[in-house]
Short mmCIF file of C-alpha atoms and ligand atoms in Angstrom, two decimals:
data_model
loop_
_atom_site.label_atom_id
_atom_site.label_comp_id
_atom_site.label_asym_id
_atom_site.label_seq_id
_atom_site.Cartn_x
_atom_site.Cartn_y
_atom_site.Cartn_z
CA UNK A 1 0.00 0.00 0.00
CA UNK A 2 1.34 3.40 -0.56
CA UNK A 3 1.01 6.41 2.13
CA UNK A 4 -2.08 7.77 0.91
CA UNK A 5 -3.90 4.32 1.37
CA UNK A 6 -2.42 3.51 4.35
CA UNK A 7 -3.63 7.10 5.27
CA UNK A 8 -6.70 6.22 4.65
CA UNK A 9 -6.69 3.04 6.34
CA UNK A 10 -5.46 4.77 9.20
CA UNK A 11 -8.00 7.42 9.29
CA UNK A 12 -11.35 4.97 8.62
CA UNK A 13 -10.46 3.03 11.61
CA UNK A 14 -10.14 5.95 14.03
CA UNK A 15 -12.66 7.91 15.96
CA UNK A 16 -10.66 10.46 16.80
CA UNK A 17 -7.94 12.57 15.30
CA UNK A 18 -4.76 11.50 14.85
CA UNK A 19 -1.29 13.72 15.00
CA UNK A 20 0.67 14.27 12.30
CA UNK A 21 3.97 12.27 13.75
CA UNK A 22 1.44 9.65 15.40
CA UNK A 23 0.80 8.78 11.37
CA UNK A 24 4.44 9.20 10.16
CA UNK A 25 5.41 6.85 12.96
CA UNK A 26 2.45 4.22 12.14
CA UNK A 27 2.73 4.14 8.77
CA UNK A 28 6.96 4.80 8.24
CA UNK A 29 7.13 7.45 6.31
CA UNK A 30 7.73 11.28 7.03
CA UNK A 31 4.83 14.46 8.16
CA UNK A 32 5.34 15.86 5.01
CA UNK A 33 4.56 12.68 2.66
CA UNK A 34 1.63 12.47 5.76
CA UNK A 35 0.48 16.13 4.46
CA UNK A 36 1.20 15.20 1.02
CA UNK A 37 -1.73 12.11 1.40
CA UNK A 38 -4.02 14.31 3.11
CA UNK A 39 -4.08 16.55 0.16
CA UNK A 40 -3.90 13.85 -2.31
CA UNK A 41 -7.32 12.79 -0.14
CA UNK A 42 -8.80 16.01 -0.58
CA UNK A 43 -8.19 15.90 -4.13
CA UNK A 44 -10.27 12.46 -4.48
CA UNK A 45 -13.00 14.09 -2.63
CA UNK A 46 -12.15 12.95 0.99
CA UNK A 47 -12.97 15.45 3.32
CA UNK A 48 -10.13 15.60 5.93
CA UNK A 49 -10.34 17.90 8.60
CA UNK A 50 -6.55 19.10 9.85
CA UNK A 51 -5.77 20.86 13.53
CA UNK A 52 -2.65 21.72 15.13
CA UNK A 53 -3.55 20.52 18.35
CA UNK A 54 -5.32 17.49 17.45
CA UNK A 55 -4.00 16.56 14.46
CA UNK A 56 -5.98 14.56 11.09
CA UNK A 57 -9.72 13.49 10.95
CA UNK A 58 -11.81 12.15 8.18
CA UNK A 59 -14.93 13.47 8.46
CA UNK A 60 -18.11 11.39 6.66
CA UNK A 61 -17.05 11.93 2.74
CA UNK A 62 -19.60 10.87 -0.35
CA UNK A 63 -17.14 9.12 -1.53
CA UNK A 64 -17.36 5.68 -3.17
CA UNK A 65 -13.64 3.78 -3.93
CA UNK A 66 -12.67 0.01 -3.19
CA UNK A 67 -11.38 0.88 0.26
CA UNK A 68 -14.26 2.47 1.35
CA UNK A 69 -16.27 -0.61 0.20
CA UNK A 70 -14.30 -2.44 2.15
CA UNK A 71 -14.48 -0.55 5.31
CA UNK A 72 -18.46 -0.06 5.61
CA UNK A 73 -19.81 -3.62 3.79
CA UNK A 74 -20.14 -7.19 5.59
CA UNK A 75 -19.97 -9.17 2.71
CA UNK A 76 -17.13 -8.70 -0.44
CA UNK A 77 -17.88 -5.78 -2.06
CA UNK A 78 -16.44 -4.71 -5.73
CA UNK A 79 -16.19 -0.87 -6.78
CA UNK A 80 -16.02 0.36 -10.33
CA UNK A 81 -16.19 4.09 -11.25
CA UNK A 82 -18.28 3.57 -13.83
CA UNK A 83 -19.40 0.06 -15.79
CA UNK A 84 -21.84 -1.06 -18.25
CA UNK A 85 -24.22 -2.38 -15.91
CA UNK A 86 -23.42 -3.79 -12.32
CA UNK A 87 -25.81 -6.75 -13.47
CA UNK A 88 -23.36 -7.45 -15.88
CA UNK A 89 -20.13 -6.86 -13.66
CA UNK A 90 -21.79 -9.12 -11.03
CA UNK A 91 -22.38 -11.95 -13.99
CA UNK A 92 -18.98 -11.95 -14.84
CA UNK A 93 -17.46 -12.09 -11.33
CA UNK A 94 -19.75 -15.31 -10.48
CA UNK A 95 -18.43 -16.60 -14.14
CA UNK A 96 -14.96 -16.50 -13.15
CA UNK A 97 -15.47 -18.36 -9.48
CA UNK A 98 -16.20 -15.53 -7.02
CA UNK A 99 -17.90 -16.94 -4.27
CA UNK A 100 -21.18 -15.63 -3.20
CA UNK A 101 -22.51 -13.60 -1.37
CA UNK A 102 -20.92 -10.44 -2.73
CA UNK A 103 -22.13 -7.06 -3.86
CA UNK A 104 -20.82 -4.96 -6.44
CA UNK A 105 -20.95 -0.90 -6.70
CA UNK A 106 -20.86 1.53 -9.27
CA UNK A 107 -20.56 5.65 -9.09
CA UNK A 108 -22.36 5.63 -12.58
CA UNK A 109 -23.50 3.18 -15.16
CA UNK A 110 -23.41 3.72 -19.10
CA UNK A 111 -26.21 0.95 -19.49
CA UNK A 112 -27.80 0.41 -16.76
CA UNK A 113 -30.64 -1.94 -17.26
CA UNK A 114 -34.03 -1.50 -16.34
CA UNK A 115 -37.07 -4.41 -16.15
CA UNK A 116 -38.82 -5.28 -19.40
CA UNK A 117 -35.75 -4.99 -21.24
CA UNK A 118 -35.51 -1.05 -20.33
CA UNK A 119 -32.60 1.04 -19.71
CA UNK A 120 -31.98 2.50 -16.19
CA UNK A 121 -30.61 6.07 -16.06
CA UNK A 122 -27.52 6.16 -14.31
CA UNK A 123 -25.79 9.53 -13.85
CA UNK A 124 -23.39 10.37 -10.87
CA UNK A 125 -25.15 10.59 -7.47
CA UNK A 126 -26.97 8.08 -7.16
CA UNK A 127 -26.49 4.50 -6.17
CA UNK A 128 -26.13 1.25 -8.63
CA UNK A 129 -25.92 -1.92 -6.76
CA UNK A 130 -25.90 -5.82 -7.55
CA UNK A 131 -26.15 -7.98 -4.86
CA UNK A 132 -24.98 -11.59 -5.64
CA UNK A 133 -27.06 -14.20 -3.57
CA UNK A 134 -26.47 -18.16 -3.15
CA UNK A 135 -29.62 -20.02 -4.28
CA UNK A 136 -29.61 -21.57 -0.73
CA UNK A 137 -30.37 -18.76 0.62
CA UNK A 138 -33.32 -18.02 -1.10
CA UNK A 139 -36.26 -19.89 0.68
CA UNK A 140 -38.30 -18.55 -1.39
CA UNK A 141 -37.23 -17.75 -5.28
CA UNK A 142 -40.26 -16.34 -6.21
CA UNK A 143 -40.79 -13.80 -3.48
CA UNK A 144 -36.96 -12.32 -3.56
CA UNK A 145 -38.18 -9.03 -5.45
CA UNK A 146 -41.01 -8.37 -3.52
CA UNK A 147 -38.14 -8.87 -0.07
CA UNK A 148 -35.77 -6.79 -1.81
CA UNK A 149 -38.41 -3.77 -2.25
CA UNK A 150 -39.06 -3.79 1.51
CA UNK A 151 -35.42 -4.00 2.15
CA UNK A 152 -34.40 -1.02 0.20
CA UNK A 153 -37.88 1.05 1.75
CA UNK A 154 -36.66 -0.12 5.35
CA UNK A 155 -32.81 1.33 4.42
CA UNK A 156 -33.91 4.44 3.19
CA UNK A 157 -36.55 5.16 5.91
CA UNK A 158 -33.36 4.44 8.56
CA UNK A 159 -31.28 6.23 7.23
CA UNK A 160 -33.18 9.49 5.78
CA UNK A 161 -36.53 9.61 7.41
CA UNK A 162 -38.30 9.56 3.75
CA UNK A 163 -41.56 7.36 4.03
CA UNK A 164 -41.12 4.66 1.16
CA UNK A 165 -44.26 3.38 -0.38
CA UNK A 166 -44.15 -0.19 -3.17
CA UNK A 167 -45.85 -0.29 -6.50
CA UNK A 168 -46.46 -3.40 -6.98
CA UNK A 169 -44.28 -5.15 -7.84
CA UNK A 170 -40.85 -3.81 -6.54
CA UNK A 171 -41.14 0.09 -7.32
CA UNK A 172 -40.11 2.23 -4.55
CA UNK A 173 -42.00 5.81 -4.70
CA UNK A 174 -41.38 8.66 -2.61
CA UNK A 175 -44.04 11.83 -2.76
CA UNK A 176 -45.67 9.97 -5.61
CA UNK A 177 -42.97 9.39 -7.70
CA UNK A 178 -40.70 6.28 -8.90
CA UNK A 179 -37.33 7.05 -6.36
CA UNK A 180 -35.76 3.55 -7.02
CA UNK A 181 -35.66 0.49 -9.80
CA UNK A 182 -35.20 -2.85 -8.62
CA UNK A 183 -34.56 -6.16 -10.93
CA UNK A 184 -33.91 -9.71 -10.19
CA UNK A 185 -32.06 -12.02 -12.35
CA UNK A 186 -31.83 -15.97 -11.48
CA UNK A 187 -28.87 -18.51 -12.75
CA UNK A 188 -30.13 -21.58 -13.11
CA UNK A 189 -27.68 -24.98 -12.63
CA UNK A 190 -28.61 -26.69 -15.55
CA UNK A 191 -27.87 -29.91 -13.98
CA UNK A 192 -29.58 -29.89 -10.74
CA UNK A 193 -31.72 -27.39 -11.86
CA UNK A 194 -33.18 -25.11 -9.36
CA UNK A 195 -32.09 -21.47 -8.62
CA UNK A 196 -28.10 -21.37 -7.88
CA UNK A 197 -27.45 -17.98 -8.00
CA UNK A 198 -29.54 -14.59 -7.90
CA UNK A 199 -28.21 -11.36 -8.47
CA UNK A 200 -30.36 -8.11 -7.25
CA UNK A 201 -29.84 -5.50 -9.24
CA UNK A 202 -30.86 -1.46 -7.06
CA UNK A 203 -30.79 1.64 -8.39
CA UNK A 204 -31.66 4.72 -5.98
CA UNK A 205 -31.60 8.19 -7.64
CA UNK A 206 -30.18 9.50 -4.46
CA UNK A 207 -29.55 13.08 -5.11
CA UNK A 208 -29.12 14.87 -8.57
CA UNK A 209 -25.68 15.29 -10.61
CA UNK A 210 -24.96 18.12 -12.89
CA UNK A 211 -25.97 15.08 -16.15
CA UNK A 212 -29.90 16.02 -17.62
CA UNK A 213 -32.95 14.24 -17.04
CA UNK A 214 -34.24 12.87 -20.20
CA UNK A 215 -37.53 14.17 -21.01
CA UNK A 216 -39.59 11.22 -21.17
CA UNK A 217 -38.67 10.90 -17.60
CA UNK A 218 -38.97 14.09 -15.62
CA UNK A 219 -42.27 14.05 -14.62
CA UNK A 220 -41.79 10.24 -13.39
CA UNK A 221 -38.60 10.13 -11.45
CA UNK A 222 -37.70 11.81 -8.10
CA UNK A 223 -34.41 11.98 -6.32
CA UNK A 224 -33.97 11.69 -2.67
CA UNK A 225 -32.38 14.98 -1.75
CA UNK A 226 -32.63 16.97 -5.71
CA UNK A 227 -30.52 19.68 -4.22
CA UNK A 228 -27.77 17.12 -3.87
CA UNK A 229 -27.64 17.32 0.19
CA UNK A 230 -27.55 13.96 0.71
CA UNK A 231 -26.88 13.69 4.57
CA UNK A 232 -26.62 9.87 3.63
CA UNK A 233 -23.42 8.70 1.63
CA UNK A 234 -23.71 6.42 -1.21
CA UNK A 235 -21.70 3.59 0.11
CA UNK A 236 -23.42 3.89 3.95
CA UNK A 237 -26.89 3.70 1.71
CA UNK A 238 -25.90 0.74 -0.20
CA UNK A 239 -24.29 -1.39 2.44
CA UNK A 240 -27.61 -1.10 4.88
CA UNK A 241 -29.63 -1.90 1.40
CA UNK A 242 -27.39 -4.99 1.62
CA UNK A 243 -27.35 -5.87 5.32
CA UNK A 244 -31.36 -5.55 5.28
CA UNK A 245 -31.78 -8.17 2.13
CA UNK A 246 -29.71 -10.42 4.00
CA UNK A 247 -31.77 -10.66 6.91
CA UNK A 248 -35.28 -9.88 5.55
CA UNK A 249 -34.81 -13.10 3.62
CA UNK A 250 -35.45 -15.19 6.24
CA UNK A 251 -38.50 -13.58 7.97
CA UNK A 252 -42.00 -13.51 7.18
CA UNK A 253 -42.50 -10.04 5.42
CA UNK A 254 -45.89 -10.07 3.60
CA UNK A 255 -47.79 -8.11 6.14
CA UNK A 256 -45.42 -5.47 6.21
CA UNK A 257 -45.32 -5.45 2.30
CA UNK A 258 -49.06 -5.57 1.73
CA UNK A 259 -49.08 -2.49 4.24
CA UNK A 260 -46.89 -0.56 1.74
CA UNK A 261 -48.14 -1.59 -1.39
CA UNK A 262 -49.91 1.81 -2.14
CA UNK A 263 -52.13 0.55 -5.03
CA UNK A 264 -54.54 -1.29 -2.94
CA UNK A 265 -57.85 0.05 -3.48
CA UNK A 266 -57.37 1.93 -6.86
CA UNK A 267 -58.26 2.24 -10.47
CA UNK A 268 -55.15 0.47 -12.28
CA UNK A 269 -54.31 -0.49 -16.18
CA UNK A 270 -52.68 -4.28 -16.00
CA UNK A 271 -50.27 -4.11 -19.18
CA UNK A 272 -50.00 -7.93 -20.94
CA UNK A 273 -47.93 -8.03 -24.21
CA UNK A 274 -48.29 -4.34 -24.60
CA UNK A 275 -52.19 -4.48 -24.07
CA UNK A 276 -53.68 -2.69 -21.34
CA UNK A 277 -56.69 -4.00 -19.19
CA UNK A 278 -58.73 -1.51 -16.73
CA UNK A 279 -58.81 -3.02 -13.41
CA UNK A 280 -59.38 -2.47 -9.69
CA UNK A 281 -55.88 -3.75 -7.54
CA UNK A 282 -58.24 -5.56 -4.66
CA UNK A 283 -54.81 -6.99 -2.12
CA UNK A 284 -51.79 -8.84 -2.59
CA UNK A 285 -51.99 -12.43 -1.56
CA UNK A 286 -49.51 -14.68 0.73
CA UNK A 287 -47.03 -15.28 -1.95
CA UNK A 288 -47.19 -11.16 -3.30
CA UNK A 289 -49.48 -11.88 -6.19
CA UNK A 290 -51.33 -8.90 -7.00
CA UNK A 291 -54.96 -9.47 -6.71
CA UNK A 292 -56.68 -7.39 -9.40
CA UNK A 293 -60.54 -7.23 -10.81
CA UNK A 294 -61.20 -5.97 -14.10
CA UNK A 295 -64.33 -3.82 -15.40
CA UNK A 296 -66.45 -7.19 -16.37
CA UNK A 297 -66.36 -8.36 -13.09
CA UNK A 298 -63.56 -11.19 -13.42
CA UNK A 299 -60.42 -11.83 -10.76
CA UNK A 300 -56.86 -12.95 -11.73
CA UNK A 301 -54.19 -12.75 -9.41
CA UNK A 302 -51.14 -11.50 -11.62
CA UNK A 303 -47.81 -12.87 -10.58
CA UNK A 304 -45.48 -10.65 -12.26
CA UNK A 305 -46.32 -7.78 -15.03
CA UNK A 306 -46.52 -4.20 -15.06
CA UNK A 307 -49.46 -2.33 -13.62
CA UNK A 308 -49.86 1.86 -14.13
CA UNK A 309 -52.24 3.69 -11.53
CA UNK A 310 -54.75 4.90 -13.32
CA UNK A 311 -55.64 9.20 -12.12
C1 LIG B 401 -36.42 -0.87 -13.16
O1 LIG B 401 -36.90 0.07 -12.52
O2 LIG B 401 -36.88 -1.18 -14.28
C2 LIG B 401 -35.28 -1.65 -12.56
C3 LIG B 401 -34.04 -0.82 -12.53
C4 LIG B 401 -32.86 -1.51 -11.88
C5 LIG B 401 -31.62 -0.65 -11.93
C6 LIG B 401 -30.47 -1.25 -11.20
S1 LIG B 401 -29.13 -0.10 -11.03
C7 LIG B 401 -28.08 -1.34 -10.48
C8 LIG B 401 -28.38 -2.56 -11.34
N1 LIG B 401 -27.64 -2.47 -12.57
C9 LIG B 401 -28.44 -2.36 -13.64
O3 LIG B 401 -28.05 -2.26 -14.80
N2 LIG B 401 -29.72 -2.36 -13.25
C10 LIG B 401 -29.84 -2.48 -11.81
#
């Protein structure tokens, strides 16, 4: 490692400050190459306060690099500045033997993929995670989007206060509009058969970066904090997001999801092969089918799909 990790290192595992020679001495190296990482720190975005009495502290940063992965996830974690897709990146690690679970983490995507073969904008700012899951751990294959949804609204509420309601089936809105895109992708073992891997795939649209919103999707999507004053970081965000899927996997969620599924109740349009139906969204049963009836009177519980609210 080379002083300005080692800096770093230092500096993530300390509460308090620490001096100038306490650093030289730790690390082997003189105060000046010390002051020399600090500023080399700064200049990645670290924000490092400096006192003559007291000496260096790194204060919380926004800043998302493999060490800081490292320092705030439980499971492996994998950083890349910017990627295709994390979907992708996450395919490719479990191709080449990386054992699961792991998570990987992107500051911005150039094709980030969306459900129903969409793309997922993915400027700078917000968060773009893949979460790579042994089947085993999956009790319940079926049920691992609607789990993830309530694991991502329990995260946010924690850590920001900002009430999380589900669109069926794995939207997150915030003051009525879509805040976060969730997808779930399975790898089957062709000879066993059976789910042996899954790979979540979360993107929050935390706070805004100086990149445009497309048209087509300004009056749909919503970011967290749009003034970019996250009080959250990105990498504190997406390692609770992980924690939180981890353990929500093995309880028994569906109350709690039915009680945030915000359709319930109202006038909806259930889209099949591009054809919309008019329908009334009546609950969501024990397994997180969406009950629905449509205008002649009928009942179909829909077990994955896209529904639209219908004002
Ligand atoms: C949707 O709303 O249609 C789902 C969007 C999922 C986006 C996330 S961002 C991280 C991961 N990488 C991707 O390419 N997609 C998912």
């Amino acid at each position: 490692m080379n002083v300005k990790d080692e800096l770093l290192s230092n500096l993530l595992h300390s509460a308090s400050p620490l001096s100038g020679t306490e650093l030289a001495d730790r690390i082997g190296c003189s105060r000046m190459a010390i002051s020399k990482g600090a500023s080399a720190l700064a200049a990645d975005g670290y924000k490092i306060s400096v006192s003559r009495s007291d000496g260096y502290k790194l204060e919380k940063s926004d800043v998302l690099s493999q060490q800081i992965l490292e320092h705030v996830f439980n499971i492996p974690a994998f950083y890349f500045p910017v990627c295709e897709s994390t979907m992708t990146e996450a395919k490719n690690l479990v191709n080449r033997g990386t054992s699961v679970p792991f998570a990987v983490v992107a500051s911005r995507q150039e094709r980030g993929r969306g459900r129903l073969g969409r793309s997922f904008f993915s400027p700078e700012g917000g968060v773009y995670l893949s979460i790579a899951l042994p089947g085993t751990s999956i009790p319940n294959p079926d049920m691992l989007t609607t789990a993830a949804s309530l694991a991502v609204s329990r995260s946010i509420e924690a850590l920001t206060g900002l009430e999380c309601a589900i669109k069926w089936v794995n939207d997150i809105y915030i003051h009525g509009r879509k805040a976060v895109g969730i997808l779930t992708e399975g790898l089957v073992n062709m000879e066993e058969g059976g789910l042996d891997k899954a790979i979540i795939g979360i993107g929050v649209n935390l706070q805004k970066g100086d990149e445009k919103v497309p048209d087509e999707l300004k009056d749909k999507l919503i970011y967290l904090y749009p003034e970019g004053n996250s009080p959250v970081t990105r990498s504190e965000l997406a390692a609770r997001i992980t924690d939180e899927i981890l353990s929500v996997l093995d309880e028994d969620f569906i109350d709690e999801y039915r009680s945030r599924c915000f359709i319930l109740g109202s006038e909806i349009t259930v889209i099949k092969n591009g054809i919309g139906r008019d329908a009334v969204a009546l609950d969501v049963d024990d397994k997180a089918g969406l009950v629905v009836r449509y205008s002649d009177g009928s009942t179909e519980t829909l077990s994955s799909g896209e529904v639209t609210l219908r004002i």
